[in-house]
Coordinates of C-alpha atoms in Angstrom, one line a residue:
M1 CA 14.4 -8.5 -29.5
Q2 CA 10.6 -8.3 -27.9
F3 CA 11.3 -12.4 -27.3
V4 CA 14.8 -10.8 -26.1
E5 CA 12.7 -8.7 -23.6
T6 CA 11.2 -11.3 -22.2
I7 CA 13.4 -13.9 -21.2
C8 CA 14.7 -12.0 -19.1
Y9 CA 11.5 -10.2 -17.9
L10 CA 10.9 -13.9 -16.4
K11 CA 14.0 -14.0 -15.6
T12 CA 13.9 -11.4 -13.3
F13 CA 10.2 -12.4 -12.5
M14 CA 11.8 -15.7 -11.0
V15 CA 14.8 -14.0 -9.1
V16 CA 12.1 -11.6 -7.9
V17 CA 9.0 -14.7 -6.9
L18 CA 11.5 -17.5 -5.2
S19 CA 13.6 -14.1 -3.1
G20 CA 10.9 -14.0 -1.9
W21 CA 10.3 -17.1 -0.7
Y22 CA 14.0 -18.6 0.2
E23 CA 13.5 -14.7 3.0
F24 CA 9.4 -16.2 4.5
V25 CA 11.5 -19.4 5.0
V26 CA 14.5 -18.4 6.3
Y27 CA 11.8 -16.1 9.1
K28 CA 8.7 -18.4 8.8
H29 CA 11.2 -21.2 10.7
F30 CA 14.2 -18.8 12.1
R31 CA 13.4 -15.8 13.2
R32 CA 9.4 -15.7 13.5
N33 CA 9.3 -17.3 17.2
Q34 CA 12.1 -14.3 18.4
I35 CA 9.7 -11.7 17.6
Q36 CA 10.0 -9.7 20.5
R37 CA 6.6 -6.8 20.3
N38 CA 7.4 -2.8 21.1
E39 CA 4.3 -1.1 19.9
E40 CA 2.7 1.8 20.9
D41 CA -0.4 2.0 22.4
I42 CA -3.2 3.2 20.9
R43 CA -5.7 3.4 22.3
G44 CA -7.9 6.0 22.2
K45 CA -6.2 6.9 19.2
C46 CA -7.7 8.0 15.4
V47 CA -6.9 5.3 12.3
V48 CA -8.1 5.7 8.9
V49 CA -7.1 2.4 6.4
T50 CA -8.5 2.1 3.0
G51 CA -9.1 -0.8 1.4
G52 CA -10.5 -2.6 4.6
S53 CA -13.1 -4.7 3.0
S54 CA -11.1 -7.4 2.7
G55 CA -7.6 -8.9 2.6
I56 CA -5.0 -7.6 4.3
G57 CA -7.1 -4.2 5.2
R58 CA -9.8 -6.2 7.0
S59 CA -7.6 -8.3 9.2
S60 CA -5.6 -4.5 9.8
A61 CA -8.6 -2.9 11.0
R62 CA -9.2 -5.6 12.7
E63 CA -5.9 -5.5 14.5
F64 CA -6.3 -2.1 15.1
A65 CA -9.2 -2.1 17.5
Q66 CA -8.2 -4.7 19.2
R67 CA -5.2 -2.7 20.6
G68 CA -8.5 0.3 21.0
A69 CA -7.7 2.4 18.6
T70 CA -11.1 4.6 16.6
V71 CA -11.3 2.8 13.1
V72 CA -12.8 4.8 10.2
I73 CA -12.4 2.0 7.7
G74 CA -12.1 4.0 3.3
D75 CA -13.8 1.4 0.7
V76 CA -15.8 1.6 -1.9
D77 CA -17.7 -1.4 -1.4
L78 CA -19.9 -0.3 1.2
E79 CA -22.9 -3.2 1.3
N80 CA -19.9 -5.7 2.7
G81 CA -17.9 -3.2 4.1
Q82 CA -20.9 -2.2 7.0
K83 CA -20.9 -6.4 7.8
V84 CA -17.0 -6.5 8.2
V85 CA -17.5 -3.1 10.0
Q86 CA -20.0 -5.6 12.5
E87 CA -17.4 -8.1 12.6
I88 CA -15.3 -6.8 13.6
Q89 CA -16.9 -4.6 16.3
Q90 CA -18.3 -8.4 17.5
Q91 CA -15.2 -10.3 17.9
T92 CA -12.9 -7.1 19.1
G93 CA -15.7 -5.4 21.2
N94 CA -14.7 -2.1 20.6
K95 CA -17.9 -0.2 18.9
N96 CA -15.6 2.4 17.6
V97 CA -15.5 0.9 14.0
S98 CA -16.4 3.2 10.7
I99 CA -17.0 2.6 7.3
L100 CA -17.1 5.6 4.5
K101 CA -17.4 6.4 0.6
L102 CA -13.5 5.9 -1.4
D103 CA -13.3 5.6 -4.8
L104 CA -9.9 6.1 -4.6
S105 CA -10.7 5.8 -9.2
D106 CA -12.4 8.9 -8.9
M107 CA -9.9 12.1 -7.6
D108 CA -14.0 13.6 -6.2
S109 CA -14.2 10.2 -4.0
V110 CA -11.1 10.9 -1.7
E111 CA -10.7 14.9 -1.5
Q112 CA -15.5 14.0 -0.2
F113 CA -13.6 11.1 2.1
A114 CA -11.1 13.2 3.6
Q115 CA -13.0 16.3 3.9
K116 CA -16.5 13.6 5.5
V117 CA -12.5 12.5 7.7
S118 CA -10.9 16.0 8.8
A119 CA -13.9 17.2 10.4
E120 CA -14.7 14.0 12.6
H121 CA -10.9 13.3 13.6
P122 CA -8.3 16.3 13.8
R123 CA -5.7 13.7 15.0
I124 CA -5.0 10.7 12.8
K125 CA -2.5 9.1 14.3
I126 CA -2.3 6.5 11.1
L127 CA -2.7 6.3 7.5
L128 CA -2.9 2.6 6.6
N129 CA -2.9 3.1 2.6
N130 CA -3.8 -0.6 1.2
A131 CA -6.0 -0.5 -0.8
G132 CA -5.2 -1.1 -4.2
I133 CA -6.3 -3.3 -7.4
G134 CA -4.1 -6.2 -9.5
S135 CA -4.2 -8.2 -12.6
S136 CA -4.7 -6.1 -16.1
K137 CA -6.6 -6.5 -19.6
D138 CA -4.8 -4.9 -22.3
E139 CA -6.9 -2.6 -23.2
N140 CA -6.0 0.7 -20.6
I141 CA -9.1 1.7 -18.6
K142 CA -9.6 5.6 -18.3
T143 CA -10.5 6.5 -14.7
K144 CA -13.0 10.0 -15.3
D145 CA -9.9 12.7 -14.2
G146 CA -7.7 11.1 -17.3
F147 CA -5.9 8.0 -15.4
N148 CA -4.9 4.9 -16.7
I149 CA -7.2 2.5 -13.4
H150 CA -4.6 1.2 -12.0
I151 CA -2.7 4.7 -11.1
A152 CA -5.8 6.1 -10.1
V153 CA -6.9 3.5 -7.8
N154 CA -2.6 2.4 -6.3
Y155 CA -1.1 5.3 -6.0
M156 CA -3.0 8.7 -7.5
G157 CA -5.8 8.0 -4.5
H158 CA -3.7 6.9 -1.8
F159 CA -1.5 10.1 -2.9
L160 CA -4.3 12.6 -2.2
L161 CA -5.9 11.0 0.5
T162 CA -2.2 11.3 2.6
N163 CA -2.5 14.5 1.2
L164 CA -5.2 15.2 2.2
L165 CA -5.6 14.9 5.5
M166 CA -2.0 15.3 6.1
K167 CA -2.2 18.6 8.7
N168 CA -4.4 15.8 10.4
L169 CA -1.3 13.9 10.7
E170 CA 0.8 15.7 12.0
A171 CA -1.4 17.3 14.8
E172 CA -1.4 14.1 15.9
T173 CA 2.0 12.9 18.4
H174 CA 4.8 10.8 16.5
P175 CA 2.1 9.6 13.5
R176 CA 2.3 7.8 11.2
I177 CA 1.6 7.0 7.1
V178 CA 1.8 3.0 5.9
V179 CA 2.0 1.9 2.1
T180 CA 2.0 -1.2 1.4
L181 CA 3.3 -2.5 -1.3
S182 CA 5.5 -5.4 -3.8
S183 CA 8.4 -7.3 -5.0
Y184 CA 6.8 -6.2 -8.1
L185 CA 7.5 -2.5 -7.6
L186 CA 11.0 -4.4 -8.8
L187 CA 10.5 -5.5 -12.5
S188 CA 8.5 -1.4 -13.0
K189 CA 9.4 0.5 -15.9
L190 CA 8.1 4.0 -14.8
D191 CA 8.8 6.4 -16.8
L192 CA 6.8 10.1 -15.4
N193 CA 6.1 11.1 -19.3
D194 CA 4.2 8.1 -19.7
I195 CA 2.8 7.6 -16.7
N196 CA -0.9 6.7 -17.8
M197 CA 1.6 4.1 -20.0
D198 CA 0.0 5.4 -23.0
K199 CA 2.2 4.7 -25.3
S200 CA 4.8 1.7 -23.7
G201 CA 2.0 -0.7 -23.7
F202 CA 2.0 -3.1 -20.6
G203 CA 4.3 -5.3 -20.9
F204 CA 4.4 -9.4 -20.0
K205 CA 1.2 -10.5 -19.4
N206 CA 0.2 -6.8 -18.7
S207 CA 2.3 -7.4 -15.2
L208 CA 3.0 -3.4 -15.6
P209 CA 0.3 -1.6 -14.2
Y210 CA 0.6 -3.2 -11.6
C211 CA 4.4 -2.8 -11.4
N212 CA 5.2 0.3 -12.0
T213 CA 2.1 1.3 -9.3
K214 CA 3.9 -0.2 -6.8
Y215 CA 7.2 1.3 -7.2
C216 CA 5.6 4.9 -7.3
L217 CA 4.8 3.8 -3.9
A218 CA 8.2 3.6 -2.8
L219 CA 9.2 6.9 -4.3
F220 CA 5.8 8.1 -2.6
T221 CA 7.3 7.4 0.4
R222 CA 11.0 8.1 0.6
E223 CA 9.5 11.2 -0.2
L224 CA 6.4 11.9 2.1
G225 CA 9.8 11.4 4.5
R226 CA 12.3 14.0 3.2
R227 CA 9.1 16.6 3.2
T228 CA 7.2 15.5 6.3
K229 CA 7.0 15.6 10.7
A230 CA 5.0 12.5 9.7
H231 CA 7.2 9.4 9.7
A232 CA 6.5 6.7 7.0
Y233 CA 7.2 3.8 6.0
A234 CA 6.4 1.5 2.8
L235 CA 6.6 -2.8 3.5
C236 CA 5.9 -5.8 0.8
P237 CA 4.0 -8.7 3.4
G238 CA 5.8 -11.3 0.6
I239 CA 2.8 -13.6 -1.3
V240 CA 0.6 -13.8 0.8
D241 CA -3.2 -15.4 -0.1
T242 CA -5.9 -13.2 -0.8
P243 CA -7.8 -12.4 -4.3
I244 CA -5.8 -10.2 -5.4
N245 CA -3.4 -12.8 -6.1
N246 CA -4.9 -13.3 -10.2
L247 CA -3.3 -17.0 -11.1
D248 CA -4.9 -16.3 -14.9
N249 CA -2.2 -14.5 -15.9
F250 CA 0.5 -16.3 -15.5
S251 CA 0.7 -19.7 -17.6
G252 CA 2.6 -23.3 -17.8
T253 CA 5.9 -23.1 -15.9
L254 CA 5.0 -20.0 -14.4
R255 CA 1.4 -20.5 -13.1
F256 CA 3.0 -24.0 -11.5
F257 CA 6.1 -22.1 -9.9
Y258 CA 3.8 -19.5 -7.9
R259 CA 1.2 -21.7 -7.2
I260 CA 4.2 -24.0 -5.4
A261 CA 5.1 -20.4 -3.2
L262 CA 1.4 -19.5 -2.7
R263 CA 1.3 -22.9 -0.9
T264 CA 5.0 -23.8 1.4
G265 CA 5.2 -19.7 1.7
A266 CA 2.7 -18.1 1.2
S267 CA 1.3 -16.6 4.9
S268 CA -1.7 -15.3 5.2
A269 CA -4.0 -11.6 5.6
N270 CA -4.4 -12.2 9.4
E271 CA -0.7 -13.0 9.2
A272 CA 0.7 -10.4 7.0
A273 CA -1.4 -7.5 9.0
S274 CA -0.2 -9.2 12.6
E275 CA 3.6 -9.4 11.4
Y276 CA 4.1 -6.6 8.6
V277 CA 1.5 -4.6 9.6
M278 CA 1.6 -4.2 12.5
Y279 CA 5.4 -4.0 12.8
C280 CA 5.0 -0.5 10.6
A281 CA 2.9 1.1 12.4
L282 CA 3.1 0.4 16.4
D283 CA 7.1 -0.7 16.6
K284 CA 9.0 1.3 18.4
T285 CA 12.2 -0.8 17.9
I286 CA 11.7 1.5 13.8
Q287 CA 9.8 4.4 15.8
D288 CA 12.4 7.0 14.3
E289 CA 13.3 5.9 10.5
T290 CA 11.4 7.5 7.9
G291 CA 10.9 7.0 4.3
Q292 CA 11.7 3.3 3.9
I293 CA 11.0 -0.8 2.1
Y294 CA 10.1 -2.8 5.1
R295 CA 9.8 -7.3 3.4
F296 CA 9.2 -9.5 6.5
R297 CA 10.4 -7.2 9.4
K298 CA 13.9 -6.0 8.5
H299 CA 14.4 -3.7 5.6
F300 CA 14.1 -4.5 2.1
N301 CA 17.2 -3.1 0.7
K302 CA 17.4 -4.5 -3.0
A303 CA 14.1 -1.8 -3.4
N304 CA 15.4 0.7 -0.8
E305 CA 18.0 0.8 -3.2
K306 CA 16.4 1.0 -6.0
V307 CA 14.7 3.7 -5.6
N308 CA 15.7 7.6 -7.2
A309 CA 16.0 10.5 -5.1
E310 CA 15.1 12.8 -7.4
L311 CA 12.9 10.9 -9.5
A312 CA 10.6 10.7 -5.8
K313 CA 10.9 14.0 -6.2
S314 CA 10.1 14.5 -9.3
L315 CA 7.3 11.8 -9.1
W316 CA 5.7 14.2 -6.7
E317 CA 6.2 16.7 -8.8
K318 CA 3.4 15.7 -11.6
S319 CA 1.7 14.6 -9.4
S320 CA 0.5 17.7 -7.3
E321 CA -0.5 18.9 -10.6
M322 CA -1.9 15.9 -12.1
V323 CA -4.7 16.3 -9.0
R324 CA -4.9 19.7 -8.1
L325 CA -3.3 19.6 -5.5
N326 CA -3.1 22.8 -4.1
E327 CA -7.2 23.5 -5.8
R328 CA -8.0 20.4 -3.3
L329 CA -6.3 21.8 0.2
E330 CA -7.8 24.7 -0.1
R331 CA -11.2 23.4 -0.3
I332 CA -10.6 21.2 2.3
T333 CA -9.2 23.8 4.6
K334 CA -12.0 26.8 3.5
N335 CA -14.6 23.8 4.5
T336 CA -12.7 22.8 7.7
L337 CA -12.9 26.9 9.0
T338 CA -16.1 27.3 7.8

């Protein structure tokens, strides 16, 4: 039975990777040169970026700074993050770039970050939920809040942060929430009764925590579109050549094909930020849309079809309880008033 499940998984994995590679090649050679940017003006507007010290987050922070935004980076790595801030300031000439400590594995840290940002920036134009971790080990590492580390960093931290900053977002004109996820959400097997995967295990090559958390983000985006005034957009950047792609998780044929995909069908972090993140964060042609998933500057139909509205609602309610959302919102409101 396990052998059959493994074969089915590998088949689906190859379909996901190859379809993404094919769409990227089509985009790169036939659609990219036809791009006509029609972006909102964000000069002087506040943009919050999680995971901005490396990868897509770092490149996105630079893109926002180049457009004159006030950029607040939330990252656990303050030492490297300060260097990134200085680098972005020098490259763009924009001094309104800063970094604050944000440990998405710790819900108290998320609350503290949100409190500081809320106090300093009453209006937030864009929140980019980008930070994340990729590869898994056999050990089910738990955070102090009792979450699996992937559930905490990739999803729960962002769920809490977004809700704690919602008043600031809704105080702005046409605010946007942008979430970076992955095509691997198509491989997810999410069970709300076992969200920390204590019973189900981590799946083939320990891939399930990553896949499940990306699906959680997709469900979260759909429910944001239903519940909030801020418009929510999720994007799959395709294969991006960043450190999150750990080939040690693959072996044999899988590693061979994935290495080819990286060489022939991967974007750089700069390309992903400039072309895909900025599309969801700024493009006027989709400003009236919300709750949708995009890949290569168009709707990602397979991912949108997988998102179940009832499951999205149930996940929201369960997540609210698990992070003690109402309690934390009350503290944020009380501290803001005082």
